């Protein structure tokens, strides 16, 4: 099909400014910036709130209208020529306890760059274009992950999220209220309002694009994820006096279970990736047997049946551990695999291919996402898809996370191209 808006899309993508994009990425990274080059900006902390303010000022300087909703999702809106639902892009600006400069931040800053490019190219779109910074995508301070986008799509879930507590006993609801009260000057938007489409730009966070030598990828879907909290309760006792055969050692039980869970993991299409990332040992003393060990389990797989099987295995293994204590398993997050609509993937793919070709690269790779993203919830609400750029050495959730700056610019160009096409009302 010949696209009548191709000219405007090319003008928008060429107006993307490499230096301006780099400067905004670098400035955003100073909020929570670390000496090792990483960023510590967990959701709804003081640095997160300061970073939000920085983005609000940037968006205002681009002529955007700024708004917030009940989950503190922030919206930066470039007006359309008609009163239509917006075409939305964006991601999140919260990070892991020690994260990089790009996970999430790139999608938000890339969206602002697309708006700047549309401004510079003098292009008006029929639909408004909005950039959103979703609250608490990472889920490391308050579980579960992708709270803001989930609450947007299913507002009834927000009441439960408000009860979630961080490691210091702060409630998500209280941190949220504080953030909302500091944003009283912003317009308020309802959750679950109609959106025309959602396109998220993100770093891949894995090795596929780098290994293929390609700067752009079009994401076809996101694998399923389940999180559990496992609590092994034994008996704290003296390390020197308690005979080995009379112990209820919670650490021993947790290690036994951990070994069994790791043995379930693998790289086959129907085998989950398994991560036991957070451990809490009580009383955590050199000369006391651990009385209680709590650890988290993150299981991911594109095959929902494999996640079901893993869950049944976890429950049976916890039950059959054969020791003097107890094991409790709680499922705290679950999301089935997401498949993005093929026609939107194809439309985004054409934008990526056009930008790749203009830069002398082969067509963009179609690939599935190993990480989860806000787009997995948005896909329940409106046609959604994603664009990936490569990650150096496939590393993310690490201060060393990096992407070739040229690829970052190509990603923003592909986004500007796709938003222009969608913003003119072209449907796949
Ligand atoms: C997102 O940060 C994820 O854990 O996939
Ligand atoms: Mn992310
Ligand atoms: Mn992340």
GROMACS .gro file of C-alpha atoms and ligand atoms in nm:
model
  435
    1UNK     CA    1   0.000   0.000   0.000
    2UNK     CA    2   0.131   0.347  -0.084
    3UNK     CA    3   0.135   0.557   0.226
    4UNK     CA    4   0.029   0.918   0.156
    5UNK     CA    5   0.200   1.030   0.478
    6UNK     CA    6   0.538   0.882   0.395
    7UNK     CA    7   0.686   1.224   0.306
    8UNK     CA    8   0.588   1.379   0.638
    9UNK     CA    9   0.718   1.070   0.819
   10UNK     CA   10   1.055   1.098   0.647
   11UNK     CA   11   1.074   1.471   0.725
   12UNK     CA   12   0.996   1.397   1.091
   13UNK     CA   13   1.254   1.120   1.117
   14UNK     CA   14   1.523   1.336   0.957
   15UNK     CA   15   1.450   1.617   1.202
   16UNK     CA   16   1.556   1.397   1.496
   17UNK     CA   17   1.860   1.564   1.651
   18UNK     CA   18   2.137   1.332   1.769
   19UNK     CA   19   2.300   1.581   2.008
   20UNK     CA   20   1.971   1.694   2.163
   21UNK     CA   21   1.873   1.332   2.228
   22UNK     CA   22   2.212   1.255   2.385
   23UNK     CA   23   2.196   1.570   2.599
   24UNK     CA   24   1.853   1.479   2.740
   25UNK     CA   25   1.960   1.120   2.812
   26UNK     CA   26   2.267   1.254   2.994
   27UNK     CA   27   2.071   1.513   3.193
   28UNK     CA   28   1.800   1.268   3.298
   29UNK     CA   29   2.078   1.030   3.411
   30UNK     CA   30   2.208   1.293   3.655
   31UNK     CA   31   1.893   1.235   3.866
   32UNK     CA   32   2.014   0.943   4.077
   33UNK     CA   33   2.340   0.929   3.881
   34UNK     CA   34   2.617   0.715   4.031
   35UNK     CA   35   2.994   0.735   4.010
   36UNK     CA   36   3.009   0.400   3.828
   37UNK     CA   37   2.799   0.550   3.545
   38UNK     CA   38   2.477   0.383   3.656
   39UNK     CA   39   2.156   0.534   3.789
   40UNK     CA   40   1.972   0.465   4.116
   41UNK     CA   41   1.626   0.615   4.077
   42UNK     CA   42   1.369   0.380   4.223
   43UNK     CA   43   1.009   0.475   4.179
   44UNK     CA   44   0.852   0.762   4.379
   45UNK     CA   45   1.174   0.851   4.561
   46UNK     CA   46   1.292   1.211   4.590
   47UNK     CA   47   1.520   1.171   4.286
   48UNK     CA   48   1.237   1.021   4.084
   49UNK     CA   49   1.016   1.318   4.174
   50UNK     CA   50   1.295   1.562   4.079
   51UNK     CA   51   1.346   1.379   3.748
   52UNK     CA   52   0.973   1.404   3.680
   53UNK     CA   53   0.995   1.781   3.732
   54UNK     CA   54   1.283   1.800   3.486
   55UNK     CA   55   1.073   1.617   3.225
   56UNK     CA   56   0.772   1.843   3.290
   57UNK     CA   57   0.989   2.150   3.222
   58UNK     CA   58   1.131   1.993   2.905
   59UNK     CA   59   0.784   1.906   2.780
   60UNK     CA   60   0.654   2.257   2.853
   61UNK     CA   61   0.947   2.400   2.658
   62UNK     CA   62   0.835   2.187   2.362
   63UNK     CA   63   0.485   2.337   2.383
   64UNK     CA   64   0.324   2.027   2.535
   65UNK     CA   65   0.031   2.018   2.771
   66UNK     CA   66   0.128   1.821   3.084
   67UNK     CA   67  -0.110   1.601   3.284
   68UNK     CA   68  -0.104   1.329   3.549
   69UNK     CA   69  -0.345   1.054   3.657
   70UNK     CA   70  -0.435   0.873   3.981
   71UNK     CA   71  -0.129   0.644   3.952
   72UNK     CA   72   0.103   0.944   3.886
   73UNK     CA   73   0.155   0.842   3.525
   74UNK     CA   74   0.277   1.161   3.354
   75UNK     CA   75   0.151   1.265   3.008
   76UNK     CA   76   0.311   1.517   2.769
   77UNK     CA   77   0.069   1.600   2.489
   78UNK     CA   78   0.132   1.763   2.153
   79UNK     CA   79  -0.204   1.877   2.019
   80UNK     CA   80  -0.350   1.724   1.705
   81UNK     CA   81  -0.557   1.906   1.446
   82UNK     CA   82  -0.867   1.700   1.540
   83UNK     CA   83  -1.028   1.594   1.866
   84UNK     CA   84  -0.923   1.229   1.839
   85UNK     CA   85  -0.774   0.982   2.090
   86UNK     CA   86  -0.398   1.031   2.113
   87UNK     CA   87  -0.128   0.815   1.960
   88UNK     CA   88   0.089   0.741   2.262
   89UNK     CA   89   0.455   0.657   2.309
   90UNK     CA   90   0.677   0.647   2.619
   91UNK     CA   91   0.808   0.408   2.882
   92UNK     CA   92   0.923   0.457   3.244
   93UNK     CA   93   1.191   0.657   3.424
   94UNK     CA   94   1.219   0.449   3.742
   95UNK     CA   95   1.525   0.223   3.761
   96UNK     CA   96   1.647  -0.088   3.936
   97UNK     CA   97   1.832  -0.028   4.267
   98UNK     CA   98   2.144  -0.007   4.048
   99UNK     CA   99   2.032   0.044   3.691
  100UNK     CA  100   2.159   0.206   3.374
  101UNK     CA  101   2.087   0.532   3.194
  102UNK     CA  102   1.866   0.380   2.926
  103UNK     CA  103   1.620   0.119   3.054
  104UNK     CA  104   1.290   0.308   3.028
  105UNK     CA  105   1.448   0.654   3.020
  106UNK     CA  106   1.536   0.610   2.652
  107UNK     CA  107   1.172   0.554   2.557
  108UNK     CA  108   1.053   0.867   2.738
  109UNK     CA  109   1.334   1.090   2.613
  110UNK     CA  110   1.304   0.934   2.265
  111UNK     CA  111   0.935   1.028   2.268
  112UNK     CA  112   1.016   1.389   2.359
  113UNK     CA  113   1.273   1.392   2.078
  114UNK     CA  114   1.005   1.271   1.835
  115UNK     CA  115   0.785   1.564   1.945
  116UNK     CA  116   1.076   1.805   1.905
  117UNK     CA  117   1.134   1.666   1.556
  118UNK     CA  118   0.768   1.709   1.460
  119UNK     CA  119   0.788   2.067   1.587
  120UNK     CA  120   1.108   2.140   1.392
  121UNK     CA  121   0.971   1.982   1.074
  122UNK     CA  122   0.650   2.187   1.110
  123UNK     CA  123   0.430   1.878   1.088
  124UNK     CA  124   0.079   1.874   1.231
  125UNK     CA  125  -0.083   1.538   1.297
  126UNK     CA  126  -0.457   1.470   1.310
  127UNK     CA  127  -0.428   1.279   1.636
  128UNK     CA  128  -0.259   1.433   1.938
  129UNK     CA  129   0.077   1.267   2.011
  130UNK     CA  130   0.143   1.191   2.378
  131UNK     CA  131   0.456   1.082   2.559
  132UNK     CA  132   0.393   0.901   2.886
  133UNK     CA  133   0.621   0.817   3.177
  134UNK     CA  134   0.451   0.520   3.347
  135UNK     CA  135   0.493   0.489   3.725
  136UNK     CA  136   0.682   0.195   3.879
  137UNK     CA  137   0.756  -0.025   3.581
  138UNK     CA  138   1.050  -0.194   3.752
  139UNK     CA  139   0.860  -0.335   4.050
  140UNK     CA  140   1.177  -0.358   4.262
  141UNK     CA  141   1.079  -0.102   4.529
  142UNK     CA  142   0.705  -0.182   4.531
  143UNK     CA  143   0.580  -0.503   4.370
  144UNK     CA  144   0.448  -0.593   4.124
  145UNK     CA  145   0.610  -0.442   3.815
  146UNK     CA  146   0.440  -0.229   3.548
  147UNK     CA  147   0.198  -0.088   3.808
  148UNK     CA  148   0.126   0.242   3.632
  149UNK     CA  149   0.038   0.089   3.297
  150UNK     CA  150  -0.154  -0.191   3.466
  151UNK     CA  151  -0.359   0.057   3.671
  152UNK     CA  152  -0.421   0.262   3.356
  153UNK     CA  153  -0.567  -0.039   3.179
  154UNK     CA  154  -0.740  -0.194   3.483
  155UNK     CA  155  -0.809   0.092   3.730
  156UNK     CA  156  -0.969  -0.146   3.982
  157UNK     CA  157  -0.621  -0.285   4.054
  158UNK     CA  158  -0.494   0.047   4.196
  159UNK     CA  159  -0.654  -0.001   4.540
  160UNK     CA  160  -0.454  -0.323   4.588
  161UNK     CA  161  -0.132  -0.164   4.459
  162UNK     CA  162  -0.168   0.114   4.717
  163UNK     CA  163  -0.117  -0.143   4.996
  164UNK     CA  164   0.217  -0.265   4.855
  165UNK     CA  165   0.508  -0.188   5.091
  166UNK     CA  166   0.875  -0.132   5.020
  167UNK     CA  167   1.157  -0.287   5.225
  168UNK     CA  168   1.127  -0.008   5.482
  169UNK     CA  169   0.753  -0.042   5.530
  170UNK     CA  170   0.657   0.264   5.320
  171UNK     CA  171   0.323   0.208   5.145
  172UNK     CA  172   0.298   0.267   4.771
  173UNK     CA  173  -0.024   0.459   4.837
  174UNK     CA  174   0.156   0.705   5.066
  175UNK     CA  175   0.447   0.757   4.826
  176UNK     CA  176   0.192   0.803   4.548
  177UNK     CA  177  -0.012   1.061   4.742
  178UNK     CA  178   0.301   1.259   4.817
  179UNK     CA  179   0.395   1.259   4.447
  180UNK     CA  180   0.043   1.359   4.346
  181UNK     CA  181   0.030   1.641   4.601
  182UNK     CA  182   0.357   1.781   4.464
  183UNK     CA  183   0.202   1.773   4.116
  184UNK     CA  184  -0.118   1.964   4.202
  185UNK     CA  185  -0.034   2.225   3.937
  186UNK     CA  186  -0.076   1.966   3.659
  187UNK     CA  187  -0.399   1.883   3.477
  188UNK     CA  188  -0.563   1.554   3.577
  189UNK     CA  189  -0.651   1.279   3.327
  190UNK     CA  190  -0.868   0.972   3.394
  191UNK     CA  191  -0.726   0.621   3.385
  192UNK     CA  192  -0.840   0.392   3.102
  193UNK     CA  193  -0.922   0.675   2.862
  194UNK     CA  194  -0.928   0.578   2.492
  195UNK     CA  195  -0.594   0.572   2.309
  196UNK     CA  196  -0.552   0.527   1.933
  197UNK     CA  197  -0.228   0.325   1.957
  198UNK     CA  198   0.078   0.276   2.179
  199UNK     CA  199   0.435   0.240   2.049
  200UNK     CA  200   0.714   0.193   2.305
  201UNK     CA  201   1.081   0.252   2.221
  202UNK     CA  202   1.324   0.059   2.444
  203UNK     CA  203   1.670  -0.092   2.456
  204UNK     CA  204   1.663  -0.466   2.389
  205UNK     CA  205   1.840  -0.558   2.717
  206UNK     CA  206   1.952  -0.887   2.559
  207UNK     CA  207   2.204  -1.000   2.294
  208UNK     CA  208   1.992  -1.068   1.980
  209UNK     CA  209   2.028  -0.742   1.783
  210UNK     CA  210   2.395  -0.697   1.869
  211UNK     CA  211   2.472  -1.051   1.754
  212UNK     CA  212   2.280  -0.989   1.431
  213UNK     CA  213   2.467  -0.660   1.376
  214UNK     CA  214   2.140  -0.469   1.334
  215UNK     CA  215   2.053  -0.128   1.484
  216UNK     CA  216   1.674  -0.177   1.496
  217UNK     CA  217   1.429  -0.446   1.597
  218UNK     CA  218   1.050  -0.468   1.580
  219UNK     CA  219   0.902  -0.650   1.876
  220UNK     CA  220   0.640  -0.914   1.803
  221UNK     CA  221   0.553  -0.998   2.165
  222UNK     CA  222   0.666  -1.033   2.526
  223UNK     CA  223   0.720  -1.358   2.712
  224UNK     CA  224   0.506  -1.446   3.013
  225UNK     CA  225   0.626  -1.374   3.366
  226UNK     CA  226   0.542  -1.499   3.715
  227UNK     CA  227   0.686  -1.378   4.045
  228UNK     CA  228   0.669  -1.566   4.377
  229UNK     CA  229   0.771  -1.493   4.735
  230UNK     CA  230   0.896  -1.807   4.911
  231UNK     CA  231   0.924  -1.808   5.291
  232UNK     CA  232   1.108  -2.092   5.465
  233UNK     CA  233   1.044  -2.087   5.840
  234UNK     CA  234   1.257  -2.306   6.067
  235UNK     CA  235   1.404  -2.233   6.406
  236UNK     CA  236   1.682  -1.990   6.491
  237UNK     CA  237   1.928  -2.161   6.727
  238UNK     CA  238   2.288  -2.157   6.843
  239UNK     CA  239   2.545  -2.238   6.573
  240UNK     CA  240   2.786  -2.406   6.810
  241UNK     CA  241   2.560  -2.606   7.038
  242UNK     CA  242   2.276  -2.735   6.818
  243UNK     CA  243   2.352  -3.084   6.682
  244UNK     CA  244   2.328  -3.102   6.304
  245UNK     CA  245   2.047  -3.359   6.320
  246UNK     CA  246   1.829  -3.142   6.546
  247UNK     CA  247   1.825  -2.831   6.332
  248UNK     CA  248   1.542  -2.667   6.140
  249UNK     CA  249   1.781  -2.464   5.924
  250UNK     CA  250   1.582  -2.233   5.697
  251UNK     CA  251   1.890  -2.158   5.487
  252UNK     CA  252   1.948  -2.524   5.413
  253UNK     CA  253   1.585  -2.568   5.309
  254UNK     CA  254   1.596  -2.255   5.090
  255UNK     CA  255   1.918  -2.372   4.922
  256UNK     CA  256   1.772  -2.716   4.855
  257UNK     CA  257   1.464  -2.558   4.696
  258UNK     CA  258   1.677  -2.309   4.503
  259UNK     CA  259   1.884  -2.589   4.353
  260UNK     CA  260   1.571  -2.778   4.245
  261UNK     CA  261   1.422  -2.463   4.085
  262UNK     CA  262   1.740  -2.387   3.894
  263UNK     CA  263   1.740  -2.743   3.763
  264UNK     CA  264   1.402  -2.662   3.598
  265UNK     CA  265   1.546  -2.365   3.406
  266UNK     CA  266   1.681  -2.370   3.054
  267UNK     CA  267   1.683  -2.216   2.709
  268UNK     CA  268   1.439  -2.444   2.522
  269UNK     CA  269   1.126  -2.267   2.397
  270UNK     CA  270   0.918  -2.442   2.663
  271UNK     CA  271   1.164  -2.409   2.953
  272UNK     CA  272   1.155  -2.102   3.178
  273UNK     CA  273   1.437  -1.870   3.269
  274UNK     CA  274   1.449  -1.867   3.649
  275UNK     CA  275   1.599  -1.601   3.878
  276UNK     CA  276   1.612  -1.595   4.258
  277UNK     CA  277   1.707  -1.230   4.296
  278UNK     CA  278   1.622  -1.110   4.646
  279UNK     CA  279   1.710  -1.288   4.970
  280UNK     CA  280   1.627  -1.198   5.326
  281UNK     CA  281   1.790  -1.403   5.601
  282UNK     CA  282   1.675  -1.371   5.961
  283UNK     CA  283   1.833  -1.305   6.200
  284UNK     CA  284   2.127  -1.285   5.954
  285UNK     CA  285   2.391  -1.353   6.217
  286UNK     CA  286   2.719  -1.541   6.176
  287UNK     CA  287   2.660  -1.767   6.476
  288UNK     CA  288   2.282  -1.822   6.464
  289UNK     CA  289   2.114  -2.085   6.244
  290UNK     CA  290   1.882  -1.903   6.003
  291UNK     CA  291   1.531  -1.912   6.146
  292UNK     CA  292   1.362  -1.764   5.844
  293UNK     CA  293   1.471  -1.719   5.481
  294UNK     CA  294   1.258  -1.536   5.229
  295UNK     CA  295   1.351  -1.527   4.862
  296UNK     CA  296   1.191  -1.420   4.536
  297UNK     CA  297   1.144  -1.629   4.223
  298UNK     CA  298   1.113  -1.472   3.877
  299UNK     CA  299   1.013  -1.720   3.604
  300UNK     CA  300   0.979  -1.618   3.238
  301UNK     CA  301   0.879  -1.812   2.929
  302UNK     CA  302   0.699  -1.746   2.599
  303UNK     CA  303   0.505  -2.068   2.668
  304UNK     CA  304   0.226  -2.025   2.926
  305UNK     CA  305   0.203  -2.404   2.970
  306UNK     CA  306   0.567  -2.411   3.081
  307UNK     CA  307   0.494  -2.145   3.344
  308UNK     CA  308   0.199  -2.353   3.468
  309UNK     CA  309   0.423  -2.657   3.490
  310UNK     CA  310   0.692  -2.460   3.675
  311UNK     CA  311   0.436  -2.332   3.925
  312UNK     CA  312   0.311  -2.684   3.996
  313UNK     CA  313   0.672  -2.799   4.039
  314UNK     CA  314   0.748  -2.514   4.281
  315UNK     CA  315   0.443  -2.591   4.494
  316UNK     CA  316   0.519  -2.965   4.506
  317UNK     CA  317   0.889  -2.914   4.579
  318UNK     CA  318   0.806  -2.672   4.862
  319UNK     CA  319   0.559  -2.924   5.008
  320UNK     CA  320   0.790  -3.224   4.977
  321UNK     CA  321   1.109  -3.070   5.111
  322UNK     CA  322   1.114  -3.309   5.409
  323UNK     CA  323   1.257  -3.095   5.688
  324UNK     CA  324   1.144  -2.976   6.031
  325UNK     CA  325   1.013  -2.640   5.913
  326UNK     CA  326   0.749  -2.499   5.677
  327UNK     CA  327   0.758  -2.336   5.335
  328UNK     CA  328   0.502  -2.084   5.212
  329UNK     CA  329   0.479  -1.993   4.842
  330UNK     CA  330   0.291  -1.678   4.736
  331UNK     CA  331   0.238  -1.576   4.376
  332UNK     CA  332   0.277  -1.196   4.368
  333UNK     CA  333   0.271  -1.118   3.995
  334UNK     CA  334   0.164  -1.299   3.681
  335UNK     CA  335   0.123  -1.192   3.322
  336UNK     CA  336   0.057  -1.423   3.032
  337UNK     CA  337   0.267  -1.391   2.715
  338UNK     CA  338   0.172  -1.091   2.499
  339UNK     CA  339   0.144  -1.104   2.122
  340UNK     CA  340   0.132  -0.764   1.953
  341UNK     CA  341  -0.114  -0.727   1.663
  342UNK     CA  342   0.055  -0.836   1.340
  343UNK     CA  343  -0.074  -0.542   1.138
  344UNK     CA  344   0.067  -0.282   1.379
  345UNK     CA  345   0.396  -0.475   1.399
  346UNK     CA  346   0.402  -0.461   1.019
  347UNK     CA  347   0.335  -0.083   1.015
  348UNK     CA  348   0.608  -0.018   1.274
  349UNK     CA  349   0.832  -0.257   1.081
  350UNK     CA  350   0.793  -0.045   0.766
  351UNK     CA  351   0.906   0.264   0.961
  352UNK     CA  352   1.205   0.076   1.104
  353UNK     CA  353   1.296  -0.070   0.764
  354UNK     CA  354   1.279   0.275   0.599
  355UNK     CA  355   1.506   0.430   0.861
  356UNK     CA  356   1.742   0.130   0.850
  357UNK     CA  357   1.765   0.143   0.471
  358UNK     CA  358   1.832   0.518   0.469
  359UNK     CA  359   2.122   0.454   0.709
  360UNK     CA  360   2.258   0.169   0.494
  361UNK     CA  361   2.142  -0.121   0.711
  362UNK     CA  362   1.939  -0.434   0.627
  363UNK     CA  363   1.573  -0.458   0.732
  364UNK     CA  364   1.496  -0.452   1.104
  365UNK     CA  365   1.485  -0.785   1.288
  366UNK     CA  366   1.145  -0.910   1.413
  367UNK     CA  367   1.204  -1.045   1.765
  368UNK     CA  368   1.028  -1.127   2.089
  369UNK     CA  369   1.107  -0.945   2.415
  370UNK     CA  370   1.270  -1.127   2.705
  371UNK     CA  371   1.204  -0.836   2.943
  372UNK     CA  372   0.854  -0.723   3.030
  373UNK     CA  373   0.738  -0.373   2.944
  374UNK     CA  374   0.444  -0.139   2.995
  375UNK     CA  375   0.341  -0.227   2.639
  376UNK     CA  376   0.222  -0.568   2.766
  377UNK     CA  377  -0.061  -0.399   2.957
  378UNK     CA  378  -0.129  -0.137   2.691
  379UNK     CA  379  -0.178  -0.423   2.444
  380UNK     CA  380  -0.498  -0.510   2.638
  381UNK     CA  381  -0.627  -0.156   2.580
  382UNK     CA  382  -0.528  -0.043   2.228
  383UNK     CA  383  -0.314  -0.166   1.938
  384UNK     CA  384   0.040  -0.171   2.080
  385UNK     CA  385   0.389  -0.258   1.962
  386UNK     CA  386   0.755  -0.181   2.037
  387UNK     CA  387   1.083  -0.080   1.874
  388UNK     CA  388   1.415  -0.211   2.011
  389UNK     CA  389   1.773  -0.092   1.971
  390UNK     CA  390   2.070  -0.315   2.067
  391UNK     CA  391   2.226  -0.340   2.410
  392UNK     CA  392   2.605  -0.355   2.435
  393UNK     CA  393   2.701  -0.711   2.539
  394UNK     CA  394   2.329  -0.772   2.597
  395UNK     CA  395   2.364  -0.623   2.947
  396UNK     CA  396   2.092  -0.437   3.137
  397UNK     CA  397   1.978  -0.394   3.500
  398UNK     CA  398   2.342  -0.303   3.549
  399UNK     CA  399   2.532   0.028   3.565
  400UNK     CA  400   2.727  -0.081   3.256
  401UNK     CA  401   2.412  -0.083   3.038
  402UNK     CA  402   2.496   0.095   2.709
  403UNK     CA  403   2.390   0.134   2.346
  404UNK     CA  404   2.580   0.279   2.050
  405UNK     CA  405   2.459   0.643   2.033
  406UNK     CA  406   2.406   0.608   1.656
  407UNK     CA  407   2.156   0.326   1.718
  408UNK     CA  408   1.980   0.539   1.982
  409UNK     CA  409   1.929   0.808   1.719
  410UNK     CA  410   1.806   0.557   1.460
  411UNK     CA  411   1.556   0.426   1.716
  412UNK     CA  412   1.423   0.777   1.782
  413UNK     CA  413   1.403   0.834   1.406
  414UNK     CA  414   1.203   0.513   1.358
  415UNK     CA  415   0.973   0.623   1.639
  416UNK     CA  416   0.922   0.972   1.491
  417UNK     CA  417   0.849   0.808   1.154
  418UNK     CA  418   0.595   0.562   1.298
  419UNK     CA  419   0.424   0.826   1.517
  420UNK     CA  420   0.381   1.053   1.217
  421UNK     CA  421   0.219   0.777   1.013
  422UNK     CA  422  -0.012   0.677   1.301
  423UNK     CA  423  -0.076   1.038   1.400
  424UNK     CA  424  -0.216   1.111   1.053
  425UNK     CA  425  -0.477   0.846   1.119
  426UNK     CA  426  -0.322   0.576   0.902
  427UNK     CA  427  -0.420   0.239   1.042
  428UNK     CA  428  -0.226  -0.075   0.964
  429LIG     C1  429   1.158  -0.528   3.359
  429LIG     O1  430   1.232  -0.453   3.417
  429LIG     C2  431   1.171  -0.670   3.365
  429LIG     O2  432   1.206  -0.722   3.474
  429LIG     O3  433   1.153  -0.737   3.264
  430LIG    MN1  434   1.232  -0.101   3.102
  431LIG    MN1  435   1.402  -0.278   3.380
   0.00000   0.00000   0.00000
